[in-house]
PDB file of C-alpha atoms in Angstrom:
ATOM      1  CA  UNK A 218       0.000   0.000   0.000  1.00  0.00           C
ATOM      2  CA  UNK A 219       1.242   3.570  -0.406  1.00  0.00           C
ATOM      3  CA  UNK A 220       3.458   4.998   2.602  1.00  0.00           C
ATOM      4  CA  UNK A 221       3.979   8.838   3.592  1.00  0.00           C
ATOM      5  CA  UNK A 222       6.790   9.000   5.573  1.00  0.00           C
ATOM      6  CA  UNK A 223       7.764  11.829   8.220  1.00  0.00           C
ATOM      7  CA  UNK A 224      10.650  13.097   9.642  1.00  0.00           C
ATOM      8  CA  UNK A 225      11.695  13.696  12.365  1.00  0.00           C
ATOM      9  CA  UNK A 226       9.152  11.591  14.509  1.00  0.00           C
ATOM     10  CA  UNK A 227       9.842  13.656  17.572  1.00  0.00           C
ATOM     11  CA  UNK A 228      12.036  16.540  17.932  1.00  0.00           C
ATOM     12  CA  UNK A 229      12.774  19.330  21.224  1.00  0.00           C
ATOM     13  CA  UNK A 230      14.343  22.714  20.215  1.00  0.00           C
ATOM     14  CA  UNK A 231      14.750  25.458  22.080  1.00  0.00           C
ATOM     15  CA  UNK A 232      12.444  29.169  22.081  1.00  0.00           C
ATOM     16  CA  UNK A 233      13.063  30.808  19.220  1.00  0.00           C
ATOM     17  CA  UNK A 234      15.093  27.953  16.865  1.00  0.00           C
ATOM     18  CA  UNK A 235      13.618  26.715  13.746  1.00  0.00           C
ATOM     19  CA  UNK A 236      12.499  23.401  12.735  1.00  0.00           C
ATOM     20  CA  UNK A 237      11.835  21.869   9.582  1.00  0.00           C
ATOM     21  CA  UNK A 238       9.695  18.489   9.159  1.00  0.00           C
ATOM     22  CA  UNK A 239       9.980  16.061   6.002  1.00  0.00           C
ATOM     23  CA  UNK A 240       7.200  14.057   4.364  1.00  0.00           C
ATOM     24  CA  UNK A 241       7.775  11.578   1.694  1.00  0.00           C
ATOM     25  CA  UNK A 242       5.316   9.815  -0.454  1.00  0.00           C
ATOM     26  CA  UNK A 243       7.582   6.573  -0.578  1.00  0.00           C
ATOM     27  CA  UNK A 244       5.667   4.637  -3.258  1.00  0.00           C
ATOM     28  CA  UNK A 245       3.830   7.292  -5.265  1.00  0.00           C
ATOM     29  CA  UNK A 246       3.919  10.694  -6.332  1.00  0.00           C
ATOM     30  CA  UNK A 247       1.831  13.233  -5.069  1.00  0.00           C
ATOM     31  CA  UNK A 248       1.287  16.826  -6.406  1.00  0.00           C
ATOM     32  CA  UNK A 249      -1.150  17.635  -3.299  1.00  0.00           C
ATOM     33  CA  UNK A 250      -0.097  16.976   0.134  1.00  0.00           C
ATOM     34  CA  UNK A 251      -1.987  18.524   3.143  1.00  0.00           C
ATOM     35  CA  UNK A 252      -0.291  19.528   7.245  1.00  0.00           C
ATOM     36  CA  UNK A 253      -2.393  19.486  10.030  1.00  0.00           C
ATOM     37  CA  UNK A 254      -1.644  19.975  13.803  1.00  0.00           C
ATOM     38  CA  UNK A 255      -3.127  18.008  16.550  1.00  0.00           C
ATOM     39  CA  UNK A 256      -3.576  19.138  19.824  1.00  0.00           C
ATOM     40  CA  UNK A 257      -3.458  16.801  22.886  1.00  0.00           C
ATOM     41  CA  UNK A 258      -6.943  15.169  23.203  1.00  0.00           C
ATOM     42  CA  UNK A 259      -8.289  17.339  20.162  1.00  0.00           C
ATOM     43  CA  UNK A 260      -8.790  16.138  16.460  1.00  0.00           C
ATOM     44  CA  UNK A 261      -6.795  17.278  13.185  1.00  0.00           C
ATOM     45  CA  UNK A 262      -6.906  20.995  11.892  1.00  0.00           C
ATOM     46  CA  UNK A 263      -6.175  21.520   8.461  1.00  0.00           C
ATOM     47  CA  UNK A 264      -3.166  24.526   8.696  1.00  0.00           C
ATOM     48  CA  UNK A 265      -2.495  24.555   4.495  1.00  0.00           C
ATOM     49  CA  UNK A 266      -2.534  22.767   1.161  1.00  0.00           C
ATOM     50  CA  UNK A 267       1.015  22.089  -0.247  1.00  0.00           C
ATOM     51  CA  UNK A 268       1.269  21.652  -4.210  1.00  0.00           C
ATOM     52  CA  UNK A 269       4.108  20.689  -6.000  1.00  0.00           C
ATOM     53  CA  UNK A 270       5.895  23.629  -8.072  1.00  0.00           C
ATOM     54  CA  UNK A 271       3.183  26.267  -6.857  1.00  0.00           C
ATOM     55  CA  UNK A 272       2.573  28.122  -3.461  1.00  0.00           C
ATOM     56  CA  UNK A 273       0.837  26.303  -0.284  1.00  0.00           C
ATOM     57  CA  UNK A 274      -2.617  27.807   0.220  1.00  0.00           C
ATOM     58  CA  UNK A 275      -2.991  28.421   4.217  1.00  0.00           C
ATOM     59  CA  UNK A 276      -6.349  28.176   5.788  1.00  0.00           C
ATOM     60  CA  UNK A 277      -7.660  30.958   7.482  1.00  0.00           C
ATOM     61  CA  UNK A 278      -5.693  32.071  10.851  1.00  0.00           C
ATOM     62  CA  UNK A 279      -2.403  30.130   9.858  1.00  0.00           C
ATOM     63  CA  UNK A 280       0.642  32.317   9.809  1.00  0.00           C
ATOM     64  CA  UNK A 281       2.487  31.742   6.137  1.00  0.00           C
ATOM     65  CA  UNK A 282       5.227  33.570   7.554  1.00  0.00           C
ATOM     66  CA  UNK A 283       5.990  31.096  10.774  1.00  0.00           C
ATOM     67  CA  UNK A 284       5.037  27.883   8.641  1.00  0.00           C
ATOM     68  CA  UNK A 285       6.749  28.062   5.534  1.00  0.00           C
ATOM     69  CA  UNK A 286       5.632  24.659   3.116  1.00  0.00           C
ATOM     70  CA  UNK A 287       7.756  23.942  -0.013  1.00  0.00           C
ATOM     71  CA  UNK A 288       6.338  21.429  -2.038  1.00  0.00           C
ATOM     72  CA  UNK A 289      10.095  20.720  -4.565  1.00  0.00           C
ATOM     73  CA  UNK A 290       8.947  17.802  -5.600  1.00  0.00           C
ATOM     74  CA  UNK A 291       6.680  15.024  -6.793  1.00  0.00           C
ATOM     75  CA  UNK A 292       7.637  12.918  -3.367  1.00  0.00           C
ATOM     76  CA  UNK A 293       8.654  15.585  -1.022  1.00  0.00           C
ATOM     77  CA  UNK A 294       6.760  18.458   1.635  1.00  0.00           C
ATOM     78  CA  UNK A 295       8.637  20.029   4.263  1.00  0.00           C
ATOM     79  CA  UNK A 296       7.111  22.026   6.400  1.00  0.00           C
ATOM     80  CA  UNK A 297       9.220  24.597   8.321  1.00  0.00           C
ATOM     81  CA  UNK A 298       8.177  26.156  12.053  1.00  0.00           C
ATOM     82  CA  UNK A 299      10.114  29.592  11.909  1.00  0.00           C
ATOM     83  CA  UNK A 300      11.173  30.792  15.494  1.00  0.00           C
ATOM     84  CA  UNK A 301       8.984  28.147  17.370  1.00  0.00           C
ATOM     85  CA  UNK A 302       7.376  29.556  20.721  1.00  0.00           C
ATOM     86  CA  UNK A 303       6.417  26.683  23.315  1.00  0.00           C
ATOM     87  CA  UNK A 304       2.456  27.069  21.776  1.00  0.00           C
ATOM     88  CA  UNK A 305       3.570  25.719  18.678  1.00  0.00           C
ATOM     89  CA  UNK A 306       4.609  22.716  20.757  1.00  0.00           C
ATOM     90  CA  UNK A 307       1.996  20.013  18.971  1.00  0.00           C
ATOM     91  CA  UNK A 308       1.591  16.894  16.503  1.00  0.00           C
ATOM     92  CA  UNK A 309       2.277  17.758  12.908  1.00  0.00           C
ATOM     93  CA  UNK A 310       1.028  15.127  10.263  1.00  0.00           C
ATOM     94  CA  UNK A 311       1.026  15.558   6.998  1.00  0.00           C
ATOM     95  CA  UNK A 312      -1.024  13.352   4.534  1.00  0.00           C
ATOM     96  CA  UNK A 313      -0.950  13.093   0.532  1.00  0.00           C
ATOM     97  CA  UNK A 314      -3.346  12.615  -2.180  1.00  0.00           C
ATOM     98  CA  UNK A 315      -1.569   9.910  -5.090  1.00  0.00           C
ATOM     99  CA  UNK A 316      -1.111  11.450  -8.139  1.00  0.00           C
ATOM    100  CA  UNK A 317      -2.583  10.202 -10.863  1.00  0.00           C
ATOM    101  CA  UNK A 318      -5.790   9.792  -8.810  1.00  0.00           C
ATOM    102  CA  UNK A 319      -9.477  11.296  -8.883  1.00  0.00           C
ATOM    103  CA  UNK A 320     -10.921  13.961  -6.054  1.00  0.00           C
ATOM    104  CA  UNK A 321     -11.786  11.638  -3.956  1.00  0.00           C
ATOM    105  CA  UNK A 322      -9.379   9.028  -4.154  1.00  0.00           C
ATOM    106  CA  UNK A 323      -7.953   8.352   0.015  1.00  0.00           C
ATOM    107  CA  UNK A 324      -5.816  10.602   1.947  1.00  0.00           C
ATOM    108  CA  UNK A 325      -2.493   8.354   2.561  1.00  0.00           C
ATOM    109  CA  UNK A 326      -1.196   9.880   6.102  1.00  0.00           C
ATOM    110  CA  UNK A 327       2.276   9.869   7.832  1.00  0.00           C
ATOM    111  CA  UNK A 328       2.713   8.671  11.621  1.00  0.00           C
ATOM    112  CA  UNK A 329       3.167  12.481  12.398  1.00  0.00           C
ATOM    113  CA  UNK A 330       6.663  14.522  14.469  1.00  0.00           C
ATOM    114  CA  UNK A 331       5.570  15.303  17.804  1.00  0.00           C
ATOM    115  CA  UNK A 332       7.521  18.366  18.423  1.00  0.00           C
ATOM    116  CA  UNK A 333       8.370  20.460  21.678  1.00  0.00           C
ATOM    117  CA  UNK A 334       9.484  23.775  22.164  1.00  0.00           C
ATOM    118  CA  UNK A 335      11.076  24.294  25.634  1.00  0.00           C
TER     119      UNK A 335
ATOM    120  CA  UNK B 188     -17.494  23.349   5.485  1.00  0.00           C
ATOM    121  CA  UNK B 189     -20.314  20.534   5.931  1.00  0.00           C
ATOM    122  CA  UNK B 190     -20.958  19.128   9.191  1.00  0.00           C
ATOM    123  CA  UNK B 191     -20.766  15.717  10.319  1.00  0.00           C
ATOM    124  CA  UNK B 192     -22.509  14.588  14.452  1.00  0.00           C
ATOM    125  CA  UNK B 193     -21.153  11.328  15.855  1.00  0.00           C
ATOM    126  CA  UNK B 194     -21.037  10.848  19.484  1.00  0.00           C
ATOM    127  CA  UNK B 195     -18.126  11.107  21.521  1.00  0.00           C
ATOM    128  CA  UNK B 196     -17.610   7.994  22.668  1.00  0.00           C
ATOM    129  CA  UNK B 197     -18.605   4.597  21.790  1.00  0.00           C
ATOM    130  CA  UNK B 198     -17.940   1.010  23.568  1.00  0.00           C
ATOM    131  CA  UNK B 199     -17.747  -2.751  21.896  1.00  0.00           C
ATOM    132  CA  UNK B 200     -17.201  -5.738  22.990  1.00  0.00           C
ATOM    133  CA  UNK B 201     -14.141  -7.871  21.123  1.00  0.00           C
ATOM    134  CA  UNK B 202     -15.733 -10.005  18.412  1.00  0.00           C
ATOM    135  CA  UNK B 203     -19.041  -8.326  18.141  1.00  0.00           C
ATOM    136  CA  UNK B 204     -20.002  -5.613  15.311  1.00  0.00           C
ATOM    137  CA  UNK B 205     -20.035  -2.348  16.192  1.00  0.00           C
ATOM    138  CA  UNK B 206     -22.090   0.439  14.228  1.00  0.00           C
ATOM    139  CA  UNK B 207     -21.022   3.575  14.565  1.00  0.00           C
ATOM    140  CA  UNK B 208     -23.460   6.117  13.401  1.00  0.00           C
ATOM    141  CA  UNK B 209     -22.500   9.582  11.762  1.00  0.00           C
ATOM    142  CA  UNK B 210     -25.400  12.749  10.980  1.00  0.00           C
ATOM    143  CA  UNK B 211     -24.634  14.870   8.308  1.00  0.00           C
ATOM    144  CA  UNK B 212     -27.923  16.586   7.372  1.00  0.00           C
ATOM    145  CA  UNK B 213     -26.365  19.547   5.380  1.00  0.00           C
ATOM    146  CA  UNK B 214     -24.670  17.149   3.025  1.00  0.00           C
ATOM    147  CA  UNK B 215     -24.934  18.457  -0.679  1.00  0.00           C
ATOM    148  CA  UNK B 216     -25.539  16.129  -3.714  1.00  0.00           C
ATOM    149  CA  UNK B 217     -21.690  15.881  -4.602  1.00  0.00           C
ATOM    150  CA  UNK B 218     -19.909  15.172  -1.140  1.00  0.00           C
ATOM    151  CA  UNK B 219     -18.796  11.930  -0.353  1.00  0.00           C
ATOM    152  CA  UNK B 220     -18.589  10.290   3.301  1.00  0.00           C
ATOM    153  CA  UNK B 221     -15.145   9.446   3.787  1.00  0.00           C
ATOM    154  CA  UNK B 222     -14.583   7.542   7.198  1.00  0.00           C
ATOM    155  CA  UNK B 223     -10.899   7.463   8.977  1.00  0.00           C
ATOM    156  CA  UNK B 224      -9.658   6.558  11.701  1.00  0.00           C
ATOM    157  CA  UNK B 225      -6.731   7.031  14.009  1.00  0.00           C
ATOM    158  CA  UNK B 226      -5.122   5.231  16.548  1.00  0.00           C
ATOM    159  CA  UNK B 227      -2.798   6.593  19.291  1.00  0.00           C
ATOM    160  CA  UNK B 228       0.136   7.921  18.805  1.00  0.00           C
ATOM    161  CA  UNK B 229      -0.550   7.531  14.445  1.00  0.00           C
ATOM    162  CA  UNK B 230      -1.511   9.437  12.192  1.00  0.00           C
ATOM    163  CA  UNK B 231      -5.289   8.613  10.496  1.00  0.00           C
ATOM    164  CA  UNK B 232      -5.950   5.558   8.128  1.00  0.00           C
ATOM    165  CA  UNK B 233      -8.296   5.652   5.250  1.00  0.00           C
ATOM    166  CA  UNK B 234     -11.220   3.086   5.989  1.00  0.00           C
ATOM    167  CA  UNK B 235     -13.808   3.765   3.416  1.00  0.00           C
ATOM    168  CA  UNK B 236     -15.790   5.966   1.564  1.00  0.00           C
ATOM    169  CA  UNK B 237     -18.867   6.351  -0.658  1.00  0.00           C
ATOM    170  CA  UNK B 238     -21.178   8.189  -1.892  1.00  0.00           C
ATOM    171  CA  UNK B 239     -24.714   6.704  -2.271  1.00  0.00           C
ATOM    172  CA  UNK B 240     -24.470   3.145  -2.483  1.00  0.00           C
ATOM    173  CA  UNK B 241     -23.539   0.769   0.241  1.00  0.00           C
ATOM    174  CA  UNK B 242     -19.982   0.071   0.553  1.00  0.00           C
ATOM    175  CA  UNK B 243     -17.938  -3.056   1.638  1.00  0.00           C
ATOM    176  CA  UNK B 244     -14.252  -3.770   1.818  1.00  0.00           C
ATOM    177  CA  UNK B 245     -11.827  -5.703   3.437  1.00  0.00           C
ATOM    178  CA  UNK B 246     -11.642  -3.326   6.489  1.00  0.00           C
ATOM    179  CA  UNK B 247     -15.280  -2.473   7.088  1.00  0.00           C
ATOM    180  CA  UNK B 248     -18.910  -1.943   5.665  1.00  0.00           C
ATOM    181  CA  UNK B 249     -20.514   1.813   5.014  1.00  0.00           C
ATOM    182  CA  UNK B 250     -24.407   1.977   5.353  1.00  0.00           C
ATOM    183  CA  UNK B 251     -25.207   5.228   3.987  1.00  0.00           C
ATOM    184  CA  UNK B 252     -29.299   6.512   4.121  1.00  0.00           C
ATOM    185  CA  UNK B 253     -31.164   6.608   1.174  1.00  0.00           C
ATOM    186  CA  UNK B 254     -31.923  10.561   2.032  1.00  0.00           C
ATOM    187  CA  UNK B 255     -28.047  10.960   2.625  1.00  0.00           C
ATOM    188  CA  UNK B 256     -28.430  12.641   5.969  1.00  0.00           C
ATOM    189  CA  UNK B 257     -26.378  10.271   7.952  1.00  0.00           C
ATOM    190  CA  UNK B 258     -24.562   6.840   7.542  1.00  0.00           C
ATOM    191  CA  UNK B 259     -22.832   4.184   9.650  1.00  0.00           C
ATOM    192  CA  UNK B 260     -19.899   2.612   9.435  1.00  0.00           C
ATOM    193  CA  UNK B 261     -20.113  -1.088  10.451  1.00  0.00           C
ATOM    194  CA  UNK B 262     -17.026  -3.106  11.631  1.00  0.00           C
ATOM    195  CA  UNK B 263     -18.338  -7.070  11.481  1.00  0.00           C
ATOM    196  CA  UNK B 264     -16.079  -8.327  14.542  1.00  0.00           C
ATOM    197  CA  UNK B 265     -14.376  -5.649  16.404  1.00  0.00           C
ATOM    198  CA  UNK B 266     -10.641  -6.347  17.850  1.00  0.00           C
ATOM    199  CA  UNK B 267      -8.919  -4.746  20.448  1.00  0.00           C
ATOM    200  CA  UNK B 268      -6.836  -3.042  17.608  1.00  0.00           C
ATOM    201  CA  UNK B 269     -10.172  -1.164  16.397  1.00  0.00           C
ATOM    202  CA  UNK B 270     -10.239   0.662  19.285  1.00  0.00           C
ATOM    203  CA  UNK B 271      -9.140   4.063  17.731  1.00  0.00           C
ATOM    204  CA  UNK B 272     -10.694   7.648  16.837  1.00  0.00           C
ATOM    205  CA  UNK B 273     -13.293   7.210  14.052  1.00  0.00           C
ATOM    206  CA  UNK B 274     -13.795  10.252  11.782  1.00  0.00           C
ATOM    207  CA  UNK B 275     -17.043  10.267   9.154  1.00  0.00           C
ATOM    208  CA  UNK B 276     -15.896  13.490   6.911  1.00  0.00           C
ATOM    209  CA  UNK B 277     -17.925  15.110   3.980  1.00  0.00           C
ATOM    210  CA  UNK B 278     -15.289  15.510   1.507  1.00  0.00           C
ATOM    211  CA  UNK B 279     -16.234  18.697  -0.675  1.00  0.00           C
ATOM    212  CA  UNK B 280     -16.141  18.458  -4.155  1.00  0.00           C
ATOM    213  CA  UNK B 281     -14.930  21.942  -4.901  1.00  0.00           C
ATOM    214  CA  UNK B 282     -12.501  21.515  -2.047  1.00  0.00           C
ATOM    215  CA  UNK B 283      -9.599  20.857  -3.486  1.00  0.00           C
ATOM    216  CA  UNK B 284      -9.857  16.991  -2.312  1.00  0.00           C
ATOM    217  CA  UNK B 285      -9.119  18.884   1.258  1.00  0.00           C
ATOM    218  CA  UNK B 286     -10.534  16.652   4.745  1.00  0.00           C
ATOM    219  CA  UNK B 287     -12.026  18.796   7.589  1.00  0.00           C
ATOM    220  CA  UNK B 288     -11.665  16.529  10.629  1.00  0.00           C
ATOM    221  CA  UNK B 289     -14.763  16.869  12.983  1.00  0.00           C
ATOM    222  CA  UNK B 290     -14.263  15.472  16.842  1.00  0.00           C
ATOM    223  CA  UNK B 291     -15.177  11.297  16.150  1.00  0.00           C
ATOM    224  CA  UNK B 292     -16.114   8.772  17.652  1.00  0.00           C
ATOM    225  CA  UNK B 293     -13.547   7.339  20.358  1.00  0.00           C
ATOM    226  CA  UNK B 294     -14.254   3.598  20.171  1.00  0.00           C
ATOM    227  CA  UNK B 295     -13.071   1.709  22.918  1.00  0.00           C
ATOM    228  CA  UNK B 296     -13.197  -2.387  22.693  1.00  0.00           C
ATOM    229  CA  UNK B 297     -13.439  -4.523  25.519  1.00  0.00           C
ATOM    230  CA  UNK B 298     -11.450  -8.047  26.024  1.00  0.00           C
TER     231      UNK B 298
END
């Protein structure tokens, strides 16, 4: 079956440092891929849309400036928290959409990078 | 974004079928009912999805209303490995192929 794999899996950094998160589509290719965050005990928000060669659309209330996506490839999102702050301490999961594949064809999701900003 | 209502919480005994009902009165005549699910510590798994039809695969059965308003996902023999966060979404068709998690079900299965 098709794997999204993310990088780090967990990851501490210090007030103020920046950290960048990988997600590979292993066995396909995927023009779309799409971050959420997870809060403890909460469900998924959608933060942006990532597409490959174009800009990541944010939904409303993300900062683009503090979580910059680049989408450089068919197989590859990264996802960068600029100067974290111990409130962006959270689960980041990323999932992709297989390219060649209709609307509605599953979400493929990675095992998410718990990260914490002390 | 359309609106899905499962209860919070749900409990099963192991090897029994479990239904696990979703509302989604607003729906519109193009979304489709994804279901997902998520166990701790993971990120979600695609279960199954449809769109008016009843739907069967290897992981579970979807039992969707003939007025659309709500559906159920039905797993035949729950193990204690189903126990996990289920998510019925309405997946927009001028969304972009975009899911908007709601809050799930958490199904717990007993021994």
């Amino acid at each position: 079956g098709a794997v999204v794999s993310q990088h780090p899996s967990r990851v501490i950094c210090k007030s103020g440092t920046s950290v960048k998160i990988e997600c590979r589509s292993l066995d396909f290719q995927a023009t779309t891929m799409f971050w959420y965050r997870q809060f403890p005990k909460q469900s998924l928000m959608l933060m942006a849309t990532s597409n490959e060669g174009s800009k990541a659309t944010y939904e409303q209330g993300v900062e683009k400036d503090k979580f910059l996506i680049n989408h450089a490839s068919l197989t590859l999102s990264t996802l960068t928290v600029t100067s974290a702050h111990p409130e962006d301490s959270s689960f980041y999961i990323c999932s992709a959409r297989e390219s060649p594949g209709g609307i509605n064809s599953p979400l493929h999701f990675g095992n998410g990078t718990r990260l914490t900003v002390t | 974004d359309a609106k899905t209502t499962q209860p919070n919480s749900m409990e099963s005994n192991e090897e029994e079928p479990v239904h696990l009902p979703c509302n989604h009165s607003t729906i519109s005549g193009t979304d489709y009912i994804h279901w997902y699910r998520q166990l701790p510590s993971q990120g979600p798994e695609y279960v199954i999805h449809g769109l008016t039809s009843n739907v069967n695969n290897r992981m579970a059965s979807l039992a969707i209303a003939e007025d659309r308003k709500s559906s159920t996902l039905i797993l035949h023999r729950a193990t204690l490995r189903d126990a996990a966060v289920y998510y019925c979404i309405l997946r927009e068709a001028d969304q972009g192929g975009k899911l908007i998690f709601g809050q799930g079900t958490e199904l717990s299965v007993k021994p």
